[in-house]
Amino acid sequence: MQLLLDLHPDQYPLEGFRRKQLLEWVFVQGVGGFEAMTNLPGPVRADLSAKFRLNPFREIETVRSSDGSAKYLFTLLDGRQMEAVYMPYLDRKTVCVSTMVGCPARCAFCATGAMGFGRNLTPGEIVGQVLAVAGGEGISPREIRNLVFMGMGEAMLNYEHTMVAARILLHPQALGMSKRRITLSTVGIAKGIRRLAEEDDLGIKLAISLHAPDEETRQKIIPTGAANSIEEIMAAARDYQDVTGRRVTMEYTMLRGINDHLWQAELLAERLRGLVSHVNLIPMNPWEGSGFESSTEGQIQAFYDALQDRGVDVSVRRSRGKDAGAACGQLALKRPAGLAAAL
Ligand code: SF4
């Protein structure tokens, strides 16, 4: 049976006023089934139920953190599992969604990378995470104003489905999000970065998980990163900026004794010269068996100062949901019957 959320809103099965009603039920009211759509005639609801499925998940488990964030573990219809994180910042409710089950990028510090690749998520399975999180939080899906494609998976390697999902998120009759409030994170797929620059109607923001300014360190951290050298990634980032005029965010996970040396801060500043960018330093969220530790507060501060002294726009992102296993993949990895078993 087809998943309704896999369709772009303009392709929804009803016409005119009825389509508008259907869209309101799904994206404003956030109902989980066609039967609840009481202003649609009974035969229309029965027809929709016979042809489409609304909920992409078999099961949803929530783990709440003391800081107010929540991790959602979804069991898909095929039994595979993936996650999303809800972060209720004061002025903006944010959801971090997955684009894949597992991930082929295999970043050494990442729990998802340790699982390997399961499969790509469909557009409906990506958008469905937002609807399910809203349902779990007791809010309208429209109240979620910020979205990051930073959960499990490398979005650029599930490009088509991620773009359809982004168009659904932006569609005024669906979630109606602002393009300035959606960020796509990539480990640095140069071809994907250039492709994204050409998506004129989207205008979503780009974040590059650079994590190291030198090839040797980067290839230790991201073994698959060799496919795109740092030079190639930086060239793609510059092309992206030339086409879109948008600032690029550089994500930099702080790993003790690996990528937090001052010479690396200097090299990073050099790499970024001429690019309008913002560097996010992210203390690593440690997980059992990773073999990595987060840099100390002192090292992070020194790295921050070295970048700032060289004119780099930089901030430190504080991880949320540490007690809920919020680093991507941590929750699924803990469950033997979960993702690892489904791969
Ligand atoms: S950090 Fe992101 S890109 Fe790297 S393995 Fe984890 S999910 Fe994949």
GROMACS .gro file of C-alpha atoms and ligand atoms in nm:
model
  351
    1MET     CA    1   0.000   0.000   0.000
    2GLN     CA    2   0.135   0.343  -0.090
    3LEU     CA    3   0.250   0.580   0.183
    4LEU     CA    4   0.055   0.905   0.144
    5LEU     CA    5   0.348   1.108   0.279
    6ASP     CA    6   0.568   0.988  -0.007
    7LEU     CA    7   0.360   1.209  -0.238
    8HIS     CA    8   0.425   1.578  -0.296
    9PRO     CA    9   0.118   1.770  -0.168
   10ASP     CA   10   0.029   1.872  -0.526
   11GLN     CA   11  -0.010   1.499  -0.605
   12TYR     CA   12  -0.249   1.422  -0.319
   13PRO     CA   13  -0.543   1.214  -0.439
   14LEU     CA   14  -0.828   1.463  -0.378
   15GLU     CA   15  -0.914   1.778  -0.568
   16GLY     CA   16  -0.960   2.143  -0.460
   17PHE     CA   17  -1.138   2.194  -0.129
   18ARG     CA   18  -1.118   1.827  -0.029
   19ARG     CA   19  -0.743   1.820  -0.085
   20LYS     CA   20  -0.707   2.128   0.132
   21GLN     CA   21  -0.904   1.953   0.407
   22LEU     CA   22  -0.688   1.643   0.376
   23LEU     CA   23  -0.369   1.849   0.396
   24GLU     CA   24  -0.497   2.029   0.704
   25TRP     CA   25  -0.571   1.704   0.881
   26VAL     CA   26  -0.225   1.568   0.806
   27PHE     CA   27  -0.003   1.873   0.855
   28VAL     CA   28  -0.200   2.109   1.084
   29GLN     CA   29  -0.400   1.868   1.300
   30GLY     CA   30  -0.138   1.592   1.271
   31VAL     CA   31  -0.390   1.305   1.283
   32GLY     CA   32  -0.252   0.956   1.245
   33GLY     CA   33  -0.533   0.791   1.044
   34PHE     CA   34  -0.798   0.870   0.781
   35GLU     CA   35  -1.086   0.773   1.011
   36ALA     CA   36  -1.022   1.080   1.229
   37MET     CA   37  -1.079   1.315   0.932
   38THR     CA   38  -1.439   1.378   1.025
   39ASN     CA   39  -1.519   1.651   0.772
   40LEU     CA   40  -1.440   1.417   0.483
   41PRO     CA   41  -1.736   1.203   0.368
   42GLY     CA   42  -1.731   0.840   0.488
   43PRO     CA   43  -1.682   0.689   0.138
   44VAL     CA   44  -1.386   0.925   0.073
   45ARG     CA   45  -1.222   0.817   0.398
   46ALA     CA   46  -1.285   0.452   0.318
   47ASP     CA   47  -1.134   0.498  -0.028
   48LEU     CA   48  -0.825   0.670   0.114
   49SER     CA   49  -0.785   0.394   0.375
   50ALA     CA   50  -0.806   0.129   0.105
   51LYS     CA   51  -0.539   0.293  -0.111
   52PHE     CA   52  -0.301   0.471   0.123
   53ARG     CA   53  -0.125   0.433   0.452
   54LEU     CA   54  -0.066   0.746   0.660
   55ASN     CA   55   0.166   0.628   0.936
   56PRO     CA   56   0.510   0.503   0.817
   57PHE     CA   57   0.595   0.348   1.155
   58ARG     CA   58   0.511   0.025   1.327
   59GLU     CA   59   0.630   0.142   1.666
   60ILE     CA   60   0.765   0.459   1.827
   61GLU     CA   61   0.966   0.472   2.147
   62THR     CA   62   1.055   0.797   2.322
   63VAL     CA   63   1.340   0.862   2.563
   64ARG     CA   64   1.325   1.197   2.739
   65SER     CA   65   1.624   1.393   2.861
   66SER     CA   66   1.631   1.610   3.170
   67ASP     CA   67   1.713   1.911   2.949
   68GLY     CA   68   1.374   1.889   2.772
   69SER     CA   69   1.493   1.725   2.451
   70ALA     CA   70   1.360   1.386   2.348
   71LYS     CA   71   1.491   1.108   2.131
   72TYR     CA   72   1.246   0.915   1.915
   73LEU     CA   73   1.330   0.563   1.803
   74PHE     CA   74   1.114   0.456   1.508
   75THR     CA   75   1.054   0.101   1.397
   76LEU     CA   76   0.970   0.113   1.026
   77LEU     CA   77   0.722  -0.118   0.857
   78ASP     CA   78   1.007  -0.352   0.751
   79GLY     CA   79   1.131  -0.377   1.112
   80ARG     CA   80   1.438  -0.155   1.064
   81GLN     CA   81   1.498   0.125   1.309
   82MET     CA   82   1.614   0.485   1.295
   83GLU     CA   83   1.592   0.795   1.509
   84ALA     CA   84   1.497   1.160   1.533
   85VAL     CA   85   1.566   1.412   1.809
   86TYR     CA   86   1.334   1.685   1.933
   87MET     CA   87   1.500   1.996   2.079
   88PRO     CA   88   1.258   2.251   2.222
   89TYR     CA   89   1.473   2.562   2.224
   90LEU     CA   90   1.298   2.860   2.374
   91ASP     CA   91   1.219   3.044   2.053
   92ARG     CA   92   1.214   2.754   1.810
   93LYS     CA   93   1.112   2.393   1.826
   94THR     CA   94   1.368   2.194   1.629
   95VAL     CA   95   1.366   1.840   1.495
   96CYS     CA   96   1.677   1.656   1.375
   97VAL     CA   97   1.568   1.391   1.124
   98SER     CA   98   1.736   1.088   0.970
   99THR     CA   99   1.760   1.029   0.596
  100MET     CA  100   1.884   0.669   0.613
  101VAL     CA  101   1.879   0.359   0.828
  102GLY     CA  102   2.245   0.343   0.933
  103CYS     CA  103   2.503   0.527   0.726
  104PRO     CA  104   2.768   0.438   0.469
  105ALA     CA  105   2.999   0.727   0.566
  106ARG     CA  106   3.130   0.533   0.869
  107CYS     CA  107   3.266   0.832   1.063
  108ALA     CA  108   3.479   0.671   1.333
  109PHE     CA  109   3.332   0.870   1.625
  110CYS     CA  110   2.969   0.814   1.527
  111ALA     CA  111   2.744   0.539   1.665
  112THR     CA  112   2.547   0.530   1.338
  113GLY     CA  113   2.867   0.492   1.137
  114ALA     CA  114   2.949   0.184   1.345
  115MET     CA  115   2.628   0.016   1.223
  116GLY     CA  116   2.700   0.041   0.852
  117PHE     CA  117   2.438   0.117   0.589
  118GLY     CA  118   2.085  -0.024   0.607
  119ARG     CA  119   1.877   0.153   0.343
  120ASN     CA  120   1.762   0.495   0.224
  121LEU     CA  121   1.448   0.638   0.382
  122THR     CA  122   1.162   0.740   0.154
  123PRO     CA  123   1.037   1.103   0.155
  124GLY     CA  124   0.738   0.996   0.364
  125GLU     CA  125   0.958   0.823   0.619
  126ILE     CA  126   1.161   1.144   0.652
  127VAL     CA  127   0.860   1.380   0.678
  128GLY     CA  128   0.679   1.125   0.897
  129GLN     CA  129   0.943   1.177   1.167
  130VAL     CA  130   0.834   1.541   1.205
  131LEU     CA  131   0.466   1.447   1.228
  132ALA     CA  132   0.536   1.171   1.480
  133VAL     CA  133   0.751   1.397   1.697
  134ALA     CA  134   0.478   1.662   1.695
  135GLY     CA  135   0.225   1.395   1.796
  136GLY     CA  136   0.453   1.276   2.075
  137GLU     CA  137   0.496   1.631   2.203
  138GLY     CA  138   0.126   1.711   2.181
  139ILE     CA  139   0.178   2.002   1.940
  140SER     CA  140   0.071   2.076   1.584
  141PRO     CA  141   0.332   1.976   1.324
  142ARG     CA  142   0.320   2.340   1.209
  143GLU     CA  143   0.469   2.444   1.545
  144ILE     CA  144   0.799   2.281   1.448
  145ARG     CA  145   0.978   2.568   1.278
  146ASN     CA  146   1.334   2.439   1.256
  147LEU     CA  147   1.461   2.125   1.093
  148VAL     CA  148   1.805   1.981   1.044
  149PHE     CA  149   1.892   1.685   0.822
  150MET     CA  150   2.160   1.576   1.069
  151GLY     CA  151   2.032   1.247   1.208
  152MET     CA  152   2.126   0.904   1.080
  153GLY     CA  153   2.259   0.895   0.727
  154GLU     CA  154   2.434   1.106   0.466
  155ALA     CA  155   2.159   1.313   0.307
  156MET     CA  156   2.357   1.376  -0.013
  157LEU     CA  157   2.366   1.001  -0.078
  158ASN     CA  158   1.987   0.987  -0.054
  159TYR     CA  159   1.959   1.305  -0.254
  160GLU     CA  160   1.633   1.258  -0.448
  161HIS     CA  161   1.425   1.149  -0.149
  162THR     CA  162   1.574   1.420   0.073
  163MET     CA  163   1.486   1.687  -0.184
  164VAL     CA  164   1.126   1.563  -0.212
  165ALA     CA  165   1.104   1.566   0.170
  166ALA     CA  166   1.242   1.923   0.177
  167ARG     CA  167   0.981   2.035  -0.077
  168ILE     CA  168   0.704   1.882   0.138
  169LEU     CA  169   0.841   2.059   0.447
  170LEU     CA  170   0.845   2.391   0.261
  171HIS     CA  171   0.508   2.356   0.083
  172PRO     CA  172   0.271   2.623   0.219
  173GLN     CA  173  -0.019   2.376   0.245
  174ALA     CA  174   0.199   2.112   0.412
  175LEU     CA  175   0.441   2.214   0.688
  176GLY     CA  176   0.503   2.562   0.546
  177MET     CA  177   0.852   2.587   0.695
  178SER     CA  178   1.083   2.875   0.612
  179LYS     CA  179   1.376   2.778   0.390
  180ARG     CA  180   1.605   2.968   0.624
  181ARG     CA  181   1.505   2.727   0.900
  182ILE     CA  182   1.608   2.405   0.723
  183THR     CA  183   1.969   2.291   0.721
  184LEU     CA  184   2.116   1.998   0.533
  185SER     CA  185   2.434   1.851   0.676
  186THR     CA  186   2.680   1.657   0.464
  187VAL     CA  187   3.007   1.484   0.534
  188GLY     CA  188   3.135   1.662   0.223
  189ILE     CA  189   2.999   1.512  -0.099
  190ALA     CA  190   3.125   1.775  -0.345
  191LYS     CA  191   2.890   1.667  -0.625
  192GLY     CA  192   2.589   1.692  -0.391
  193ILE     CA  193   2.695   2.037  -0.265
  194ARG     CA  194   2.703   2.168  -0.624
  195ARG     CA  195   2.370   2.002  -0.701
  196LEU     CA  196   2.210   2.160  -0.396
  197ALA     CA  197   2.331   2.503  -0.510
  198GLU     CA  198   2.127   2.461  -0.828
  199GLU     CA  199   1.799   2.382  -0.647
  200ASP     CA  200   1.673   2.739  -0.693
  201ASP     CA  201   1.332   2.690  -0.533
  202LEU     CA  202   1.471   2.531  -0.217
  203GLY     CA  203   1.718   2.776  -0.064
  204ILE     CA  204   1.786   2.556   0.236
  205LYS     CA  205   2.107   2.603   0.432
  206LEU     CA  206   2.422   2.393   0.404
  207ALA     CA  207   2.638   2.254   0.682
  208ILE     CA  208   2.957   2.062   0.607
  209SER     CA  209   3.091   1.814   0.863
  210LEU     CA  210   3.457   1.892   0.811
  211HIS     CA  211   3.591   1.772   1.148
  212ALA     CA  212   3.957   1.820   1.046
  213PRO     CA  213   4.153   2.067   0.829
  214ASP     CA  214   4.422   1.817   0.723
  215GLU     CA  215   4.377   1.506   0.508
  216GLU     CA  216   4.559   1.267   0.738
  217THR     CA  217   4.340   1.340   1.040
  218ARG     CA  218   4.023   1.362   0.833
  219GLN     CA  219   4.076   1.023   0.677
  220LYS     CA  220   4.128   0.874   1.023
  221ILE     CA  221   3.798   1.019   1.138
  222ILE     CA  222   3.606   0.972   0.813
  223PRO     CA  223   3.756   0.675   0.627
  224THR     CA  224   3.516   0.722   0.334
  225GLY     CA  225   3.610   1.091   0.320
  226ALA     CA  226   3.897   1.010   0.087
  227ALA     CA  227   3.648   1.014  -0.201
  228ASN     CA  228   3.634   1.391  -0.163
  229SER     CA  229   3.952   1.566  -0.054
  230ILE     CA  230   3.934   1.874   0.168
  231GLU     CA  231   4.041   2.083  -0.132
  232GLU     CA  232   3.754   1.947  -0.338
  233ILE     CA  233   3.507   2.007  -0.056
  234MET     CA  234   3.627   2.365  -0.008
  235ALA     CA  235   3.606   2.429  -0.382
  236ALA     CA  236   3.249   2.295  -0.386
  237ALA     CA  237   3.164   2.515  -0.083
  238ARG     CA  238   3.297   2.821  -0.268
  239ASP     CA  239   3.097   2.731  -0.579
  240TYR     CA  240   2.788   2.685  -0.361
  241GLN     CA  241   2.843   3.031  -0.212
  242ASP     CA  242   2.902   3.190  -0.552
  243VAL     CA  243   2.571   3.053  -0.680
  244THR     CA  244   2.354   3.099  -0.370
  245GLY     CA  245   2.520   3.384  -0.180
  246ARG     CA  246   2.455   3.187   0.139
  247ARG     CA  247   2.686   3.138   0.436
  248VAL     CA  248   2.820   2.787   0.488
  249THR     CA  249   2.837   2.626   0.832
  250MET     CA  250   3.133   2.403   0.915
  251GLU     CA  251   3.068   2.138   1.177
  252TYR     CA  252   3.371   2.038   1.380
  253THR     CA  253   3.336   1.763   1.642
  254MET     CA  254   3.603   1.814   1.908
  255LEU     CA  255   3.796   1.490   1.964
  256ARG     CA  256   4.060   1.489   2.234
  257GLY     CA  257   4.415   1.465   2.099
  258ILE     CA  258   4.292   1.402   1.744
  259ASN     CA  259   4.171   1.725   1.585
  260ASP     CA  260   4.197   1.980   1.866
  261HIS     CA  261   4.560   2.095   1.825
  262LEU     CA  262   4.626   2.463   1.777
  263TRP     CA  263   4.805   2.407   1.446
  264GLN     CA  264   4.479   2.254   1.324
  265ALA     CA  265   4.286   2.565   1.429
  266GLU     CA  266   4.539   2.773   1.231
  267LEU     CA  267   4.507   2.549   0.927
  268LEU     CA  268   4.128   2.555   0.950
  269ALA     CA  269   4.130   2.936   0.957
  270GLU     CA  270   4.351   2.931   0.648
  271ARG     CA  271   4.120   2.690   0.466
  272LEU     CA  272   3.823   2.916   0.537
  273ARG     CA  273   3.982   3.237   0.412
  274GLY     CA  274   3.756   3.405   0.158
  275LEU     CA  275   3.453   3.187   0.240
  276VAL     CA  276   3.166   3.341   0.437
  277SER     CA  277   3.130   3.072   0.697
  278HIS     CA  278   3.048   2.988   1.055
  279VAL     CA  279   3.229   2.719   1.250
  280ASN     CA  280   3.035   2.513   1.502
  281LEU     CA  281   3.261   2.342   1.754
  282ILE     CA  282   3.077   2.039   1.893
  283PRO     CA  283   3.207   1.863   2.204
  284MET     CA  284   3.184   1.491   2.126
  285ASN     CA  285   2.891   1.313   2.291
  286PRO     CA  286   3.078   0.999   2.408
  287TRP     CA  287   2.929   0.652   2.367
  288GLU     CA  288   3.048   0.316   2.490
  289GLY     CA  289   3.300   0.152   2.262
  290SER     CA  290   3.366   0.458   2.044
  291GLY     CA  291   3.735   0.479   2.138
  292PHE     CA  292   3.712   0.860   2.132
  293GLU     CA  293   3.682   1.120   2.404
  294SER     CA  294   3.563   1.475   2.382
  295SER     CA  295   3.825   1.750   2.404
  296THR     CA  296   3.839   1.916   2.744
  297GLU     CA  297   3.669   2.248   2.807
  298GLY     CA  298   4.015   2.409   2.813
  299GLN     CA  299   4.113   2.265   2.474
  300ILE     CA  300   3.783   2.369   2.321
  301GLN     CA  301   3.828   2.722   2.456
  302ALA     CA  302   4.185   2.742   2.322
  303PHE     CA  303   4.072   2.615   1.979
  304TYR     CA  304   3.784   2.865   1.982
  305ASP     CA  305   4.017   3.153   2.075
  306ALA     CA  306   4.268   3.057   1.804
  307LEU     CA  307   3.992   3.066   1.542
  308GLN     CA  308   3.843   3.388   1.667
  309ASP     CA  309   4.184   3.557   1.676
  310ARG     CA  310   4.213   3.476   1.306
  311GLY     CA  311   3.878   3.635   1.225
  312VAL     CA  312   3.675   3.315   1.201
  313ASP     CA  313   3.309   3.335   1.302
  314VAL     CA  314   3.285   3.052   1.557
  315SER     CA  315   3.059   2.918   1.831
  316VAL     CA  316   3.047   2.614   2.059
  317ARG     CA  317   2.737   2.398   2.028
  318ARG     CA  318   2.633   2.233   2.348
  319SER     CA  319   2.499   1.881   2.299
  320ARG     CA  320   2.152   1.826   2.433
  321GLY     CA  321   1.996   1.505   2.554
  322LYS     CA  322   2.316   1.344   2.682
  323ASP     CA  323   2.119   1.130   2.925
  324ALA     CA  324   1.887   1.021   2.642
  325GLY     CA  325   2.170   0.902   2.416
  326ALA     CA  326   2.121   1.194   2.180
  327ALA     CA  327   2.430   1.150   1.963
  328CYS     CA  328   2.294   1.001   1.644
  329GLY     CA  329   2.265   0.623   1.644
  330GLN     CA  330   2.321   0.577   2.015
  331LEU     CA  331   1.972   0.460   2.089
  332ALA     CA  332   1.942   0.212   1.804
  333LEU     CA  333   2.290   0.077   1.870
  334LYS     CA  334   2.196  -0.013   2.226
  335ARG     CA  335   1.918  -0.243   2.110
  336PRO     CA  336   2.029  -0.585   1.997
  337ALA     CA  337   1.693  -0.655   1.837
  338GLY     CA  338   1.701  -0.318   1.661
  339LEU     CA  339   1.894  -0.178   1.375
  340ALA     CA  340   2.200  -0.394   1.402
  341ALA     CA  341   1.984  -0.704   1.373
  342ALA     CA  342   1.788  -0.565   1.080
  343LEU     CA  343   2.092  -0.489   0.868
  344SF4     S1  344   2.836   1.145   1.153
  344SF4    FE1  345   2.670   1.153   1.003
  344SF4     S2  346   2.773   1.108   0.808
  344SF4    FE2  347   2.913   1.036   0.971
  344SF4     S3  348   2.858   0.818   1.001
  344SF4    FE3  349   2.738   0.942   1.148
  344SF4     S4  350   2.543   0.971   1.044
  344SF4    FE4  351   2.691   0.914   0.887
   0.00000   0.00000   0.00000
